[in-house]
Amino acid sequence: MPEQCGRTFGEALLSGYLDGTLVQGDEQRVRLHLEDCESCRTLVDGLAAVKETIMTSTFDMPPDNEWSEGPSTGSSRVARGVGWPLVIGWAVLVCGYAVWEGWQESENLVERLILVGGVSGLGLLFLGVLLDRLKAMKTDPYREVQK
Amino acid sequence: MVESPGLATFAGDAGGSDQELVDQALAGRREATETLAQRHRQAAYLLALQLLGNRDDAMDVAQEAMLRFFASLGTFDRERRVQPWLFTIVRNQVRDLWRRRQRRPGDGLSEAGEALTRQLVDLTANPEADLRRRELKQRVWRALAALPAAKREIIVLRDFHDLSYSDIAQVLDIPIGTVMSRLHGARQQLRAQLQAGGRHA
Ligand SMILES: [Zn+2]
């Protein structure tokens, strides 16, 4: 900006003028100045041309089928949310029944110990994984939108 | 290949405001979720593309942003608009990606600029006559890709996505009173870059 411009407002107002976001008084001040000042006019015209170029640009878009989980994402998360407890409930029932049957069938203490030890070990592993998943679900999805 | 239609309207958009659709989606209505996704995912992709330059990265970021968007629907503040909120998520995802790759936002910019200009589409019926306009677009987007991330973000949000100053303040997490001056500084730097580039060309 040349020294002799004589602008009485901050240069950033030229951007506000370009965007049409100035209050009436500021808008008028800028407009009046632009009538007299060629260098500011050149600047605004230059900025306007760049803005117009950006505004009218068009980009290649990915086709709809590239959105993998797509729009159904919300619903499928809900479905998975309901599905897992059902699967877990079923697994617990079946295993429980198997253990009960095994217990009835087995003759001696060693067989019973092997049965109980194996099943409770598996159960603990499963519980550990489950707790991790729950913790991740609780913290993960909300992380990005908290400010 | 599909070209970006006007961002606001889509064939098959069942209508209704974003807020109504959010309520319906929360009530479990699948069509509402689909309409919301179709209405906003292209803008999410474009913002990611313009910040990252790379098409595949942009798709990953946009997909993840949509997932997070729907996962956090329950905590969405009804006073806010959907787009700036989604853009906040996209921007955080983009910054996460830079961090994961141990890159600063300025690294690898010329590749990003080249990759980005390859995604530009020429919509004019008479490409010969508009050669100059096309070249100008390529120069502008290449120069944008070479700006520091904060400056690129604010210009893209305002001039391409047409966000209001208050929406910009929300997405970038800056005071609304600083938006105009930051925007002007960014535009000045872009213009200087273009002029310098023009002289070398
Ligand atoms: Zn002046």
Short mmCIF file of C-alpha atoms and ligand atoms in Angstrom, two decimals:
data_model
loop_
_atom_site.label_atom_id
_atom_site.label_comp_id
_atom_site.label_asym_id
_atom_site.label_seq_id
_atom_site.Cartn_x
_atom_site.Cartn_y
_atom_site.Cartn_z
CA MET A 1 0.00 0.00 0.00
CA PRO A 2 1.53 3.33 -1.02
CA GLU A 3 2.16 5.97 1.65
CA GLN A 4 -0.17 8.54 0.13
CA CYS A 5 -3.28 6.30 0.32
CA GLY A 6 -4.79 8.21 3.25
CA ARG A 7 -7.01 5.37 4.36
CA THR A 8 -8.58 6.03 7.79
CA PHE A 9 -9.49 2.42 8.52
CA GLY A 10 -7.65 -0.85 8.98
CA GLU A 11 -6.80 -2.64 5.77
CA ALA A 12 -8.66 -5.79 6.90
CA LEU A 13 -11.92 -3.92 6.30
CA LEU A 14 -11.26 -4.34 2.59
CA SER A 15 -11.77 -8.09 3.08
CA GLY A 16 -14.94 -7.47 5.06
CA TYR A 17 -16.11 -5.22 2.23
CA LEU A 18 -15.38 -7.97 -0.27
CA ASP A 19 -17.35 -10.48 1.80
CA GLY A 20 -20.24 -8.11 2.42
CA THR A 21 -19.93 -8.56 6.17
CA LEU A 22 -19.34 -4.95 7.26
CA VAL A 23 -21.81 -2.92 9.31
CA GLN A 24 -23.39 -0.10 7.35
CA GLY A 25 -21.10 2.68 8.59
CA ASP A 26 -17.92 0.78 7.78
CA GLU A 27 -19.28 -0.30 4.44
CA GLN A 28 -19.93 3.31 3.50
CA ARG A 29 -16.50 4.47 4.64
CA VAL A 30 -14.78 1.79 2.54
CA ARG A 31 -16.98 2.48 -0.49
CA LEU A 32 -16.28 6.21 -0.38
CA HIS A 33 -12.55 5.61 -0.05
CA LEU A 34 -12.53 3.20 -2.96
CA GLU A 35 -14.07 5.84 -5.19
CA ASP A 36 -11.00 8.02 -4.65
CA CYS A 37 -8.18 5.56 -4.14
CA GLU A 38 -6.94 3.63 -7.10
CA SER A 39 -4.44 1.50 -5.21
CA CYS A 40 -7.05 0.19 -2.78
CA ARG A 41 -9.38 -0.45 -5.69
CA THR A 42 -6.67 -2.46 -7.42
CA LEU A 43 -6.14 -4.45 -4.24
CA VAL A 44 -9.86 -5.19 -3.78
CA ASP A 45 -10.23 -6.14 -7.44
CA GLY A 46 -7.25 -8.48 -7.18
CA LEU A 47 -8.63 -10.13 -4.03
CA ALA A 48 -12.07 -10.40 -5.62
CA ALA A 49 -10.64 -12.15 -8.67
CA VAL A 50 -8.86 -14.75 -6.50
CA LYS A 51 -11.97 -15.25 -4.38
CA GLU A 52 -14.06 -15.75 -7.51
CA THR A 53 -11.59 -18.28 -8.85
CA ILE A 54 -11.76 -20.30 -5.64
CA MET A 55 -15.55 -20.03 -5.43
CA THR A 56 -16.11 -21.35 -8.94
CA SER A 57 -13.66 -24.27 -8.72
CA THR A 58 -15.07 -27.76 -9.06
CA PHE A 59 -13.40 -30.99 -7.98
CA ASP A 60 -13.72 -34.60 -8.95
CA MET A 61 -15.91 -36.38 -6.43
CA PRO A 62 -15.60 -40.01 -5.37
CA PRO A 63 -18.53 -42.08 -6.65
CA ASP A 64 -21.22 -42.98 -4.11
CA ASN A 65 -20.14 -46.61 -3.81
CA GLU A 66 -16.75 -45.55 -2.46
CA TRP A 67 -18.37 -44.51 0.79
CA SER A 68 -17.74 -47.86 2.40
CA GLU A 69 -20.03 -47.98 5.39
CA GLY A 70 -22.03 -45.27 3.78
CA PRO A 71 -25.11 -43.56 5.06
CA SER A 72 -26.25 -46.61 6.99
CA THR A 73 -23.34 -46.12 9.38
CA GLY A 74 -25.49 -44.75 12.18
CA SER A 75 -27.99 -47.59 12.01
CA SER A 76 -25.38 -50.29 11.60
CA ARG A 77 -23.61 -49.06 14.73
CA VAL A 78 -26.86 -49.35 16.62
CA ALA A 79 -27.45 -52.84 15.18
CA ARG A 80 -23.97 -53.89 16.25
CA GLY A 81 -24.63 -52.40 19.68
CA VAL A 82 -27.65 -54.65 20.11
CA GLY A 83 -26.11 -57.63 18.31
CA TRP A 84 -23.07 -58.09 20.52
CA PRO A 85 -24.93 -58.45 23.85
CA LEU A 86 -27.20 -61.04 22.19
CA VAL A 87 -24.20 -63.04 20.94
CA ILE A 88 -22.49 -62.80 24.34
CA GLY A 89 -25.66 -63.89 26.14
CA TRP A 90 -26.00 -66.86 23.84
CA ALA A 91 -22.33 -67.86 24.30
CA VAL A 92 -22.62 -67.69 28.10
CA LEU A 93 -25.76 -69.86 28.11
CA VAL A 94 -24.28 -72.50 25.81
CA CYS A 95 -20.97 -72.65 27.69
CA GLY A 96 -22.76 -72.71 31.03
CA TYR A 97 -24.86 -75.63 29.90
CA ALA A 98 -21.79 -77.47 28.56
CA VAL A 99 -19.95 -76.98 31.86
CA TRP A 100 -22.96 -78.19 33.84
CA GLU A 101 -23.20 -81.31 31.66
CA GLY A 102 -19.44 -81.91 31.92
CA TRP A 103 -19.64 -81.55 35.68
CA GLN A 104 -22.43 -84.14 35.89
CA GLU A 105 -20.58 -86.57 33.61
CA SER A 106 -17.09 -86.36 35.12
CA GLU A 107 -16.15 -89.03 37.66
CA ASN A 108 -13.21 -87.60 39.58
CA LEU A 109 -11.86 -84.40 41.09
CA VAL A 110 -9.00 -83.96 38.53
CA GLU A 111 -11.38 -83.94 35.57
CA ARG A 112 -13.60 -81.40 37.35
CA LEU A 113 -10.62 -79.15 38.16
CA ILE A 114 -9.41 -79.20 34.54
CA LEU A 115 -12.91 -78.33 33.37
CA VAL A 116 -13.42 -75.45 35.81
CA GLY A 117 -9.89 -74.08 35.37
CA GLY A 118 -10.09 -74.07 31.55
CA VAL A 119 -13.50 -72.50 31.38
CA SER A 120 -12.84 -69.78 33.96
CA GLY A 121 -9.50 -68.92 32.24
CA LEU A 122 -11.27 -68.48 28.91
CA GLY A 123 -13.99 -66.49 30.65
CA LEU A 124 -11.47 -64.09 32.21
CA LEU A 125 -9.70 -63.53 28.86
CA PHE A 126 -13.03 -62.81 27.22
CA LEU A 127 -14.03 -60.43 30.01
CA GLY A 128 -10.74 -58.55 29.64
CA VAL A 129 -11.24 -58.01 25.91
CA LEU A 130 -14.83 -56.96 26.51
CA LEU A 131 -13.85 -54.37 29.13
CA ASP A 132 -11.21 -52.91 26.80
CA ARG A 133 -13.74 -52.57 24.00
CA LEU A 134 -16.25 -50.87 26.28
CA LYS A 135 -13.64 -48.42 27.50
CA ALA A 136 -12.62 -47.59 23.92
CA MET A 137 -16.23 -47.09 22.87
CA LYS A 138 -16.82 -44.72 25.75
CA THR A 139 -13.84 -42.49 25.12
CA ASP A 140 -13.17 -42.70 21.40
CA PRO A 141 -16.08 -41.32 19.35
CA TYR A 142 -16.52 -38.21 21.44
CA ARG A 143 -12.92 -37.16 21.52
CA GLU A 144 -13.03 -35.02 18.39
CA VAL A 145 -16.01 -32.87 19.17
CA GLN A 146 -15.10 -31.87 22.68
CA LYS A 147 -13.56 -28.46 22.90
CA MET B 1 -16.17 -40.24 -12.16
CA VAL B 2 -18.74 -38.00 -10.54
CA GLU B 3 -18.47 -34.26 -10.50
CA SER B 4 -19.46 -32.26 -7.48
CA PRO B 5 -23.01 -31.01 -7.92
CA GLY B 6 -24.06 -27.86 -6.10
CA LEU B 7 -23.22 -28.79 -2.55
CA ALA B 8 -26.58 -27.93 -1.06
CA THR B 9 -29.01 -30.00 -3.08
CA PHE B 10 -29.15 -33.63 -4.08
CA ALA B 11 -31.60 -35.67 -6.03
CA GLY B 12 -33.47 -37.81 -3.58
CA ASP B 13 -32.96 -35.48 -0.65
CA ALA B 14 -36.13 -36.04 1.32
CA GLY B 15 -35.95 -32.48 2.63
CA GLY B 16 -36.37 -31.20 6.14
CA SER B 17 -33.91 -29.04 8.03
CA ASP B 18 -30.70 -30.50 9.38
CA GLN B 19 -32.03 -30.11 12.91
CA GLU B 20 -35.19 -32.07 12.09
CA LEU B 21 -33.09 -34.76 10.45
CA VAL B 22 -30.81 -34.98 13.51
CA ASP B 23 -33.87 -35.52 15.71
CA GLN B 24 -35.24 -38.17 13.38
CA ALA B 25 -31.85 -39.90 13.11
CA LEU B 26 -31.63 -40.03 16.90
CA ALA B 27 -35.10 -41.55 16.98
CA GLY B 28 -33.67 -44.33 14.82
CA ARG B 29 -35.06 -43.32 11.43
CA ARG B 30 -32.65 -44.66 8.86
CA GLU B 31 -33.76 -42.42 5.97
CA ALA B 32 -32.95 -39.36 8.06
CA THR B 33 -29.44 -40.67 8.70
CA GLU B 34 -28.99 -41.33 5.00
CA THR B 35 -30.21 -37.91 3.99
CA LEU B 36 -27.91 -36.23 6.51
CA ALA B 37 -24.95 -38.24 5.27
CA GLN B 38 -25.67 -37.53 1.60
CA ARG B 39 -26.16 -33.88 2.28
CA HIS B 40 -22.87 -33.34 4.09
CA ARG B 41 -20.30 -35.98 3.23
CA GLN B 42 -19.24 -34.39 -0.07
CA ALA B 43 -18.40 -31.12 1.65
CA ALA B 44 -16.48 -33.08 4.30
CA TYR B 45 -14.53 -34.84 1.55
CA LEU B 46 -13.80 -31.60 -0.29
CA LEU B 47 -12.55 -29.84 2.84
CA ALA B 48 -10.27 -32.79 3.61
CA LEU B 49 -9.04 -32.83 0.00
CA GLN B 50 -8.32 -29.11 0.01
CA LEU B 51 -6.39 -29.35 3.26
CA LEU B 52 -4.49 -32.55 2.44
CA GLY B 53 -4.19 -32.53 -1.35
CA ASN B 54 -4.29 -36.30 -1.55
CA ARG B 55 -7.48 -38.00 -2.70
CA ASP B 56 -7.09 -41.25 -0.73
CA ASP B 57 -6.16 -39.48 2.50
CA ALA B 58 -9.12 -37.16 2.01
CA MET B 59 -11.47 -40.13 1.57
CA ASP B 60 -10.12 -41.81 4.74
CA VAL B 61 -10.50 -38.62 6.74
CA ALA B 62 -14.00 -37.92 5.42
CA GLN B 63 -15.16 -41.49 6.15
CA GLU B 64 -13.81 -41.35 9.68
CA ALA B 65 -15.29 -37.89 10.21
CA MET B 66 -18.73 -39.12 9.15
CA LEU B 67 -18.44 -42.06 11.58
CA ARG B 68 -17.52 -39.74 14.42
CA PHE B 69 -20.23 -37.33 13.40
CA PHE B 70 -22.94 -39.99 13.73
CA ALA B 71 -21.38 -41.51 16.84
CA SER B 72 -21.60 -38.14 18.61
CA LEU B 73 -25.05 -37.18 17.34
CA GLY B 74 -26.44 -37.55 20.85
CA THR B 75 -24.23 -34.76 22.19
CA PHE B 76 -24.92 -32.36 19.32
CA ASP B 77 -25.96 -28.91 20.51
CA ARG B 78 -29.19 -28.01 18.63
CA GLU B 79 -28.30 -24.33 18.55
CA ARG B 80 -25.35 -25.09 16.28
CA ARG B 81 -25.43 -25.86 12.59
CA VAL B 82 -24.42 -29.28 11.32
CA GLN B 83 -21.84 -28.21 8.75
CA PRO B 84 -19.45 -26.24 10.99
CA TRP B 85 -19.67 -29.01 13.55
CA LEU B 86 -18.76 -31.65 10.96
CA PHE B 87 -15.99 -29.40 9.64
CA THR B 88 -14.55 -29.16 13.16
CA ILE B 89 -14.30 -32.96 13.17
CA VAL B 90 -12.75 -33.02 9.68
CA ARG B 91 -10.17 -30.43 10.63
CA ASN B 92 -9.21 -32.33 13.79
CA GLN B 93 -8.88 -35.53 11.76
CA VAL B 94 -6.62 -33.76 9.26
CA ARG B 95 -4.41 -32.47 12.06
CA ASP B 96 -4.35 -35.92 13.65
CA LEU B 97 -3.15 -37.35 10.35
CA TRP B 98 -0.32 -34.81 10.12
CA ARG B 99 0.64 -35.60 13.71
CA ARG B 100 0.58 -39.37 13.15
CA ARG B 101 2.88 -38.97 10.18
CA GLN B 102 5.14 -36.71 12.19
CA ARG B 103 4.77 -34.02 9.58
CA ARG B 104 4.28 -30.40 10.06
CA PRO B 105 1.41 -28.84 8.09
CA GLY B 106 3.90 -27.29 5.67
CA ASP B 107 5.73 -30.44 4.58
CA GLY B 108 5.40 -31.90 1.12
CA LEU B 109 3.40 -28.96 -0.12
CA SER B 110 4.36 -28.94 -3.75
CA GLU B 111 3.25 -32.57 -4.13
CA ALA B 112 0.02 -31.70 -2.32
CA GLY B 113 -0.51 -28.76 -4.65
CA GLU B 114 0.06 -30.90 -7.74
CA ALA B 115 -2.20 -33.67 -6.44
CA LEU B 116 -4.90 -31.15 -5.62
CA THR B 117 -4.88 -29.47 -9.02
CA ARG B 118 -5.25 -32.89 -10.65
CA GLN B 119 -8.61 -33.17 -8.90
CA LEU B 120 -9.89 -29.93 -10.44
CA VAL B 121 -12.67 -30.43 -12.96
CA ASP B 122 -13.22 -28.30 -16.02
CA LEU B 123 -16.93 -27.79 -16.46
CA THR B 124 -16.94 -25.41 -19.40
CA ALA B 125 -18.35 -26.47 -22.73
CA ASN B 126 -15.58 -24.69 -24.59
CA PRO B 127 -12.26 -25.64 -23.00
CA GLU B 128 -10.20 -23.78 -25.61
CA ALA B 129 -11.68 -20.41 -24.82
CA ASP B 130 -11.38 -20.98 -21.07
CA LEU B 131 -7.83 -22.21 -21.05
CA ARG B 132 -6.76 -19.08 -19.23
CA ARG B 133 -9.38 -19.53 -16.52
CA ARG B 134 -8.37 -23.13 -16.06
CA GLU B 135 -4.73 -22.21 -15.72
CA LEU B 136 -5.65 -19.53 -13.22
CA LYS B 137 -7.55 -22.08 -11.12
CA GLN B 138 -4.57 -24.40 -11.12
CA ARG B 139 -2.24 -21.60 -10.11
CA VAL B 140 -4.53 -20.46 -7.29
CA TRP B 141 -4.96 -23.94 -5.80
CA ARG B 142 -1.24 -24.65 -6.11
CA ALA B 143 -0.51 -21.40 -4.29
CA LEU B 144 -3.13 -22.22 -1.65
CA ALA B 145 -1.49 -25.58 -1.02
CA ALA B 146 1.79 -23.75 -0.41
CA LEU B 147 0.32 -21.48 2.30
CA PRO B 148 0.72 -22.31 6.00
CA ALA B 149 -2.17 -24.58 7.11
CA ALA B 150 -3.92 -21.93 9.21
CA LYS B 151 -4.09 -19.54 6.26
CA ARG B 152 -5.21 -22.18 3.81
CA GLU B 153 -7.96 -23.30 6.18
CA ILE B 154 -9.49 -19.88 6.65
CA ILE B 155 -9.52 -19.03 2.93
CA VAL B 156 -11.00 -22.37 1.93
CA LEU B 157 -13.70 -22.18 4.60
CA ARG B 158 -14.75 -18.68 3.55
CA ASP B 159 -14.27 -18.57 -0.22
CA PHE B 160 -15.03 -22.13 -1.25
CA HIS B 161 -17.40 -23.41 1.46
CA ASP B 162 -18.98 -20.01 2.04
CA LEU B 163 -18.99 -20.25 5.84
CA SER B 164 -20.01 -17.17 7.83
CA TYR B 165 -17.40 -15.48 10.03
CA SER B 166 -19.05 -16.93 13.14
CA ASP B 167 -19.01 -20.46 11.70
CA ILE B 168 -15.34 -19.98 10.80
CA ALA B 169 -14.61 -18.85 14.36
CA GLN B 170 -16.27 -22.03 15.61
CA VAL B 171 -14.43 -24.40 13.27
CA LEU B 172 -11.01 -22.84 13.83
CA ASP B 173 -11.68 -22.25 17.53
CA ILE B 174 -10.67 -18.57 17.38
CA PRO B 175 -12.45 -15.41 18.60
CA ILE B 176 -14.93 -14.10 16.02
CA GLY B 177 -13.37 -10.64 16.25
CA THR B 178 -10.13 -11.97 14.76
CA VAL B 179 -11.66 -13.70 11.73
CA MET B 180 -11.63 -10.70 9.37
CA SER B 181 -8.06 -9.69 10.04
CA ARG B 182 -6.76 -13.27 9.81
CA LEU B 183 -8.68 -13.78 6.60
CA HIS B 184 -7.28 -10.59 5.15
CA GLY B 185 -3.73 -11.53 6.12
CA ALA B 186 -4.18 -14.94 4.49
CA ARG B 187 -5.61 -13.41 1.31
CA GLN B 188 -2.74 -10.94 1.13
CA GLN B 189 -0.20 -13.72 1.43
CA LEU B 190 -1.97 -15.78 -1.21
CA ARG B 191 -2.02 -12.80 -3.54
CA ALA B 192 1.67 -12.12 -2.95
CA GLN B 193 2.43 -15.77 -3.65
CA LEU B 194 0.47 -15.62 -6.89
CA GLN B 195 2.23 -12.47 -7.99
CA ALA B 196 5.63 -13.96 -7.21
CA GLY B 197 4.67 -17.16 -9.04
CA GLY B 198 3.41 -15.13 -11.99
CA ARG B 199 6.73 -13.34 -12.31
CA HIS B 200 8.69 -16.59 -12.30
CA ALA B 201 6.39 -18.18 -14.87
ZN ZN C 1 -6.51 3.50 -0.36
#
